[in-house]
CSV table of C-alpha atoms in Angstrom, one decimal:
chain,number,residue,atom,x,y,z
A,1,MET,CA,0.0,0.0,0.0
A,2,PRO,CA,1.3,3.6,-0.7
A,3,ARG,CA,2.6,5.3,2.4
A,4,THR,CA,0.8,8.5,3.6
A,5,ILE,CA,3.2,11.4,3.6
A,6,GLN,CA,3.6,12.8,7.1
A,7,PRO,CA,4.5,16.4,8.1
A,8,ARG,CA,8.1,15.4,8.9
A,9,ASP,CA,8.3,13.9,5.3
A,10,LEU,CA,7.3,17.2,3.9
A,11,ILE,CA,10.0,19.0,5.9
A,12,VAL,CA,12.6,16.6,4.6
A,13,LEU,CA,11.3,17.0,1.0
A,14,SER,CA,11.1,20.7,1.3
A,15,PHE,CA,14.7,21.1,2.6
A,16,ALA,CA,16.0,18.5,0.1
A,17,PHE,CA,14.4,20.6,-2.6
A,18,LEU,CA,15.7,23.8,-1.3
A,19,GLY,CA,19.2,22.4,-1.0
A,20,ALA,CA,19.1,21.1,-4.6
A,21,CYS,CA,18.1,24.5,-5.9
A,22,GLY,CA,21.5,25.9,-5.1
A,23,GLY,CA,22.4,29.4,-3.9
A,24,GLY,CA,21.7,32.7,-5.6
A,25,ALA,CA,20.7,36.2,-5.0
A,26,ASP,CA,17.1,36.7,-3.8
A,27,GLY,CA,14.8,37.0,-6.8
A,28,THR,CA,16.9,34.6,-8.9
A,29,SER,CA,17.4,30.9,-9.0
A,30,GLY,CA,18.1,29.3,-5.6
A,31,SER,CA,16.6,29.1,-2.2
A,32,ASP,CA,17.4,29.3,1.5
A,33,THR,CA,16.1,28.3,4.9
A,34,ALA,CA,15.0,30.7,7.7
A,35,GLY,CA,14.7,30.8,11.4
A,36,GLY,CA,15.3,32.5,14.7
A,37,THR,CA,15.9,31.5,18.3
A,38,THR,CA,13.0,32.6,20.4
A,39,PRO,CA,11.1,29.6,22.0
A,40,ALA,CA,7.5,29.0,20.9
A,41,GLN,CA,4.8,29.9,23.4
A,42,ALA,CA,1.0,29.7,23.5
A,43,VAL,CA,-1.5,32.6,23.2
A,44,ASN,CA,-5.2,32.8,23.5
A,45,PRO,CA,-7.2,31.9,20.4
A,46,PRO,CA,-8.4,34.7,18.0
A,47,GLY,CA,-10.9,37.0,19.7
A,48,SER,CA,-11.4,40.6,20.5
A,49,SER,CA,-10.3,42.9,23.3
A,50,THR,CA,-11.8,46.0,24.9
A,51,ALA,CA,-9.8,49.1,25.6
A,52,THR,CA,-10.9,51.5,28.3
A,53,SER,CA,-10.7,55.3,27.7
A,54,ALA,CA,-9.9,57.9,30.3
A,55,PRO,CA,-13.1,59.6,31.7
A,56,ALA,CA,-14.3,62.9,30.4
A,57,THR,CA,-14.0,66.1,32.6
A,58,THR,CA,-16.7,68.8,32.5
A,59,THR,CA,-16.4,72.4,33.9
A,60,SER,CA,-18.7,75.4,33.8
A,61,SER,CA,-18.2,79.2,34.2
A,62,ALA,CA,-20.6,82.0,35.1
A,63,ALA,CA,-20.4,83.4,31.6
A,64,GLY,CA,-22.4,80.4,30.3
A,65,THR,CA,-19.5,78.4,28.9
A,66,THR,CA,-19.4,74.7,29.3
A,67,SER,CA,-16.1,72.9,28.7
A,68,THR,CA,-15.9,69.1,28.3
A,69,THR,CA,-12.4,67.6,28.2
A,70,PHE,CA,-11.8,64.1,26.7
A,71,PRO,CA,-8.4,62.3,26.7
A,72,ASP,CA,-7.3,64.0,23.4
A,73,THR,CA,-10.3,66.3,22.6
A,74,THR,CA,-11.7,69.5,24.0
A,75,THR,CA,-15.1,70.8,23.0
A,76,THR,CA,-16.3,74.3,24.0
A,77,THR,CA,-19.8,75.7,23.5
A,78,THR,CA,-20.9,79.3,24.3
A,79,ALA,CA,-24.5,80.6,24.7
A,80,SER,CA,-24.1,83.3,22.0
A,81,THR,CA,-22.7,81.2,19.2
A,82,ALA,CA,-22.5,77.5,18.4
A,83,ALA,CA,-18.8,77.4,18.1
A,84,VAL,CA,-17.4,73.9,18.3
A,85,THR,CA,-13.7,73.5,18.3
A,86,THR,CA,-12.2,70.0,18.3
A,87,THR,CA,-8.4,69.6,18.7
A,88,SER,CA,-6.3,66.5,18.8
A,89,SER,CA,-2.6,65.6,18.1
A,90,LEU,CA,-3.6,64.2,14.7
A,91,VAL,CA,-6.5,66.3,13.3
A,92,SER,CA,-8.5,69.4,14.1
A,93,SER,CA,-11.9,70.6,12.9
A,94,THR,CA,-13.8,73.9,13.7
A,95,THR,CA,-17.4,74.7,12.8
A,96,THR,CA,-19.3,78.0,13.6
A,97,SER,CA,-23.0,78.7,13.3
A,98,SER,CA,-24.6,82.2,13.5
A,99,SER,CA,-27.6,81.1,15.6
A,100,VAL,CA,-28.3,78.6,18.3
A,101,ALA,CA,-31.3,77.1,20.0
A,102,THR,CA,-29.6,75.7,23.1
A,103,THR,CA,-26.5,76.4,25.1
A,104,SER,CA,-25.0,72.9,24.6
A,105,SER,CA,-23.8,70.9,21.7
A,106,THR,CA,-22.6,67.3,21.0
A,107,SER,CA,-19.2,66.4,19.7
A,108,SER,CA,-18.1,62.9,18.9
A,109,THR,CA,-14.7,61.6,18.1
A,110,SER,CA,-13.8,58.2,16.6
A,111,THR,CA,-10.3,57.0,16.1
A,112,THR,CA,-8.7,54.2,14.2
A,113,PHE,CA,-5.0,53.7,13.7
A,114,ALA,CA,-5.2,54.1,10.0
A,115,THR,CA,-7.1,57.4,10.1
A,116,THR,CA,-8.5,59.8,12.7
A,117,THR,CA,-12.0,61.2,12.1
A,118,THR,CA,-13.5,64.0,14.2
A,119,THR,CA,-17.2,65.0,13.9
A,120,ALA,CA,-18.5,68.3,15.2
A,121,SER,CA,-21.8,69.9,14.2
A,122,ASN,CA,-22.0,67.7,11.1
A,123,THR,CA,-18.5,68.6,9.9
A,124,THR,CA,-15.9,65.8,9.4
A,125,THR,CA,-12.2,66.2,8.9
A,126,THR,CA,-9.9,63.2,8.3
A,127,ALA,CA,-6.1,63.0,8.4
A,128,ASN,CA,-3.4,60.3,8.3
A,129,SER,CA,-1.7,59.5,11.6
A,130,ASN,CA,2.1,59.8,12.0
A,131,LEU,CA,4.1,56.6,11.3
A,132,PRO,CA,5.9,54.9,14.1
A,133,PRO,CA,9.7,54.9,13.8
A,134,LEU,CA,11.7,52.0,12.4
A,135,SER,CA,13.5,50.0,15.1
A,136,GLY,CA,17.1,50.9,15.5
A,137,THR,CA,18.0,47.3,16.3
A,138,PRO,CA,17.5,45.0,13.3
A,139,ILE,CA,16.5,41.4,14.0
A,140,THR,CA,18.8,38.8,12.4
A,141,LEU,CA,16.9,36.2,10.5
A,142,ASP,CA,18.6,32.8,11.0
A,143,GLY,CA,18.3,29.5,9.2
A,144,GLY,CA,17.0,26.3,10.6
A,145,PRO,CA,13.7,24.4,11.2
A,146,ASN,CA,13.3,25.7,14.8
A,147,GLY,CA,13.4,29.4,14.0
A,148,THR,CA,10.6,31.2,15.9
A,149,LEU,CA,9.6,34.9,16.2
A,150,GLY,CA,6.5,35.4,18.3
A,151,VAL,CA,4.1,33.2,20.3
A,152,ARG,CA,1.9,30.6,18.7
A,153,ALA,CA,-1.7,31.7,18.0
A,154,TRP,CA,-2.6,29.3,15.1
A,155,SER,CA,-2.1,25.7,14.2
A,156,ASP,CA,0.7,24.7,11.7
A,157,GLY,CA,-0.1,24.4,8.0
A,158,ASN,CA,-3.2,25.3,6.0
A,159,THR,CA,-6.6,25.4,7.5
A,160,GLY,CA,-9.4,23.2,6.1
A,161,SER,CA,-10.5,26.1,3.9
A,162,GLY,CA,-7.0,26.7,2.7
A,163,GLY,CA,-5.0,25.1,0.0
A,164,GLN,CA,-5.4,21.4,-0.3
A,165,GLY,CA,-3.9,21.0,-3.8
A,166,ALA,CA,-6.1,23.1,-6.0
A,167,PRO,CA,-5.0,26.7,-6.8
A,168,ALA,CA,-5.6,29.2,-4.0
A,169,GLY,CA,-5.7,32.8,-5.0
A,170,ASN,CA,-3.1,33.2,-7.7
A,171,ALA,CA,-0.9,30.5,-6.2
A,172,LYS,CA,-0.6,27.1,-7.7
A,173,CYS,CA,0.4,23.9,-6.0
A,174,ILE,CA,3.4,22.3,-7.8
A,175,PRO,CA,4.2,18.6,-7.5
A,176,TYR,CA,7.3,18.0,-5.5
A,177,ASP,CA,9.0,16.3,-8.4
A,178,ALA,CA,8.3,19.2,-10.8
A,179,LEU,CA,9.4,22.3,-8.8
A,180,ASP,CA,10.8,25.1,-10.8
A,181,THR,CA,12.3,28.0,-8.8
A,182,ASN,CA,13.7,30.2,-11.5
A,183,TYR,CA,11.9,33.1,-9.8
A,184,PHE,CA,12.4,32.9,-6.0
A,185,VAL,CA,11.9,35.7,-3.5
A,186,HIS,CA,11.7,36.0,0.3
A,187,ALA,CA,9.4,38.4,2.2
A,188,HIS,CA,8.7,38.8,5.9
A,189,ILE,CA,5.3,39.0,7.6
A,190,SER,CA,5.0,40.3,11.2
A,191,ILE,CA,1.6,40.2,13.0
A,192,PHE,CA,1.2,42.1,16.3
A,193,ARG,CA,-1.9,42.1,18.5
A,194,ASP,CA,-2.0,44.8,21.2
A,195,GLY,CA,1.8,44.9,21.0
A,196,GLN,CA,2.4,41.1,21.2
A,197,ARG,CA,4.1,39.4,18.3
A,198,LEU,CA,2.2,36.4,16.9
A,199,ALA,CA,4.1,33.7,15.1
A,200,LEU,CA,3.1,33.1,11.5
A,201,PRO,CA,2.5,29.3,11.3
A,202,GLN,CA,5.1,27.0,9.7
A,203,TYR,CA,4.3,24.6,6.9
A,204,ILE,CA,1.7,27.0,5.2
A,205,GLY,CA,1.5,25.9,1.6
A,206,MET,CA,2.8,22.4,2.1
A,207,ALA,CA,0.2,19.8,0.8
A,208,SER,CA,0.7,16.1,0.7
A,209,THR,CA,1.6,15.8,-2.9
A,210,CYS,CA,2.6,19.4,-3.9
A,211,LEU,CA,4.1,22.6,-2.7
A,212,TYR,CA,2.3,25.9,-3.1
A,213,GLU,CA,4.1,28.8,-4.8
A,214,ILE,CA,3.8,30.6,-1.5
A,215,ASN,CA,4.9,28.7,1.6
A,216,THR,CA,6.6,28.9,5.1
A,217,ASP,CA,9.3,26.6,6.4
A,218,ASN,CA,9.2,27.6,10.0
A,219,LEU,CA,7.9,30.1,12.6
A,220,SER,CA,10.2,33.0,11.7
A,221,GLY,CA,7.7,34.9,9.6
A,222,VAL,CA,9.7,34.4,6.4
A,223,VAL,CA,7.6,33.6,3.4
A,224,ASP,CA,9.0,31.9,0.3
A,225,ALA,CA,7.4,32.9,-3.1
A,226,PHE,CA,8.6,31.0,-6.2
A,227,SER,CA,7.6,30.3,-9.8
A,228,SER,CA,9.1,29.2,-13.1
A,229,ALA,CA,9.2,32.9,-14.1
A,230,TYR,CA,8.3,36.2,-12.5
A,231,LYS,CA,4.8,36.1,-11.1
A,232,ARG,CA,2.9,38.6,-9.0
A,233,LEU,CA,2.2,36.9,-5.7
A,234,THR,CA,0.6,38.9,-2.9
A,235,LEU,CA,-0.3,38.9,0.8
A,236,GLY,CA,-3.8,38.0,-0.3
A,237,ASP,CA,-2.5,34.9,-2.0
A,238,LEU,CA,-0.7,33.9,1.1
A,239,PHE,CA,-3.8,34.1,3.2
A,240,ALA,CA,-5.8,32.2,0.6
A,241,VAL,CA,-3.3,29.4,0.7
A,242,TRP,CA,-3.3,29.5,4.5
A,243,GLY,CA,-7.2,29.6,4.6
A,244,GLN,CA,-7.5,32.7,6.8
A,245,ALA,CA,-9.4,36.0,6.6
A,246,LEU,CA,-7.5,39.1,5.5
A,247,THR,CA,-9.7,42.3,5.8
A,248,TRP,CA,-9.6,45.5,7.6
A,249,ASN,CA,-12.0,44.0,10.1
A,250,ASN,CA,-10.6,40.5,10.4
A,251,ILE,CA,-7.0,39.3,10.4
A,252,ALA,CA,-6.9,35.5,10.6
A,253,GLY,CA,-9.8,35.3,13.1
A,254,PHE,CA,-8.9,38.3,15.2
A,255,SER,CA,-11.7,40.8,14.6
A,256,GLY,CA,-13.3,43.8,16.3
A,257,GLN,CA,-10.1,45.8,16.6
A,258,PRO,CA,-8.5,48.5,14.4
A,259,VAL,CA,-6.0,47.2,11.8
A,260,VAL,CA,-3.1,49.0,10.3
A,261,ILE,CA,-0.6,47.5,7.8
A,262,TYR,CA,2.9,49.0,7.3
A,263,VAL,CA,5.2,48.1,4.4
A,264,GLU,CA,9.0,48.6,4.6
A,265,ASP,CA,11.3,48.4,1.6
A,266,ASN,CA,15.0,49.3,2.0
A,267,GLY,CA,14.5,51.4,5.0
A,268,VAL,CA,11.5,53.3,3.6
A,269,LEU,CA,8.3,52.8,5.6
A,270,LYS,CA,4.8,53.4,4.2
A,271,GLN,CA,1.3,52.8,5.6
A,272,HIS,CA,-0.9,50.8,3.2
A,273,ALA,CA,-4.4,52.2,2.6
A,274,GLY,CA,-5.8,50.0,-0.1
A,275,ASP,CA,-6.9,46.4,-0.2
A,276,PRO,CA,-4.6,44.5,2.2
A,277,GLY,CA,-4.6,41.6,-0.2
A,278,ASP,CA,-3.0,43.7,-3.0
A,279,ILE,CA,0.4,44.0,-1.2
A,280,GLU,CA,2.9,42.2,-3.4
A,281,LEU,CA,5.5,39.9,-1.8
A,282,LEU,CA,8.8,41.3,-3.0
A,283,SER,CA,12.4,40.5,-2.2
A,284,LYS,CA,13.2,41.4,1.4
A,285,ARG,CA,10.0,43.3,1.8
A,286,SER,CA,8.8,43.5,5.4
A,287,ILE,CA,5.0,43.7,6.0
A,288,THR,CA,3.9,44.5,9.5
A,289,ILE,CA,0.2,43.9,10.5
A,290,GLN,CA,-0.9,45.8,13.6
A,291,ILE,CA,-4.1,44.7,15.3
A,292,GLY,CA,-5.3,46.8,18.2
A,293,ALA,CA,-2.8,48.9,20.1
A,294,ARG,CA,-0.4,51.2,18.2
A,295,LEU,CA,3.2,49.9,17.9
A,296,THR,CA,5.9,52.1,19.4
A,297,GLU,CA,8.3,51.1,16.6
A,298,ILE,CA,8.3,48.9,13.4
A,299,PRO,CA,10.7,46.0,13.3
A,300,VAL,CA,13.4,45.7,10.7
A,301,TYR,CA,15.4,42.6,9.7
A,302,LYS,CA,18.8,41.5,8.6
A,303,TRP,CA,18.8,39.0,5.8
A,304,ASP,CA,22.4,38.3,5.2
A,305,LYS,CA,22.7,35.2,7.4
A,306,TYR,CA,19.4,33.8,6.2
A,307,LEU,CA,20.3,34.1,2.6
A,308,GLY,CA,24.0,33.3,3.0
A,309,GLU,CA,25.1,36.6,1.7
């Protein structure tokens, strides 16, 4: 009877294949292994968290002026004019009316990490937030099957709704005996939830009889993307192979919290504002997904040891 291929067989096959491809600069023929040294830990399953805001403070004066102070917003209304002034570190909006019916007004402020929107007297102003700085201490990506960055939040490999051999997104599953890596790049994916790094699962893209053009060897966050010739493979294709959600409201099962995605190329950091699935996996590109609390800095990585440069 034919023997069922086990996960350890896939690892052996994958590393044997990678070794056979030979060396080479990223984006050309050849492949490498990846890794890190941080031990794997456990984390609660995907869910939502609730943040508590500081209480508002209200003061009054004899002149008929009421001032309400929120953590980052101050609203002032006078009896003679409906002047509503909203000020924050990211955006400000001012609206004035010539007549009023009451001596009070309502101002509401909603904030996400991608944009800040302030509404006052039916006037809305939106502005982009400032980007966090890049870390001054690069993380060295190391080779090896035990490389880990982050705590475990998901099971290894594809989910039941992920790739099982049929194409997933724009990624095909190539038989192990017909792999062609003429085009081969490595990108890095970091996922943070409320400041805690979550490890991208290992063995994404490894099916029993074939290897997807997007796959992971370990828990380092490094993603391999290959094809017989240049092919546009994206973050959306990775999540399709993995079988997880990728929207501004849901990242691999974590929902109900604001999401921001940062893209770093050669020391230049940008905040992605379009469809998250459209981000292309390019050589040494670092993609950081922030769920919930704002990051104080964006991680950067050193590839020389990983790629043998």
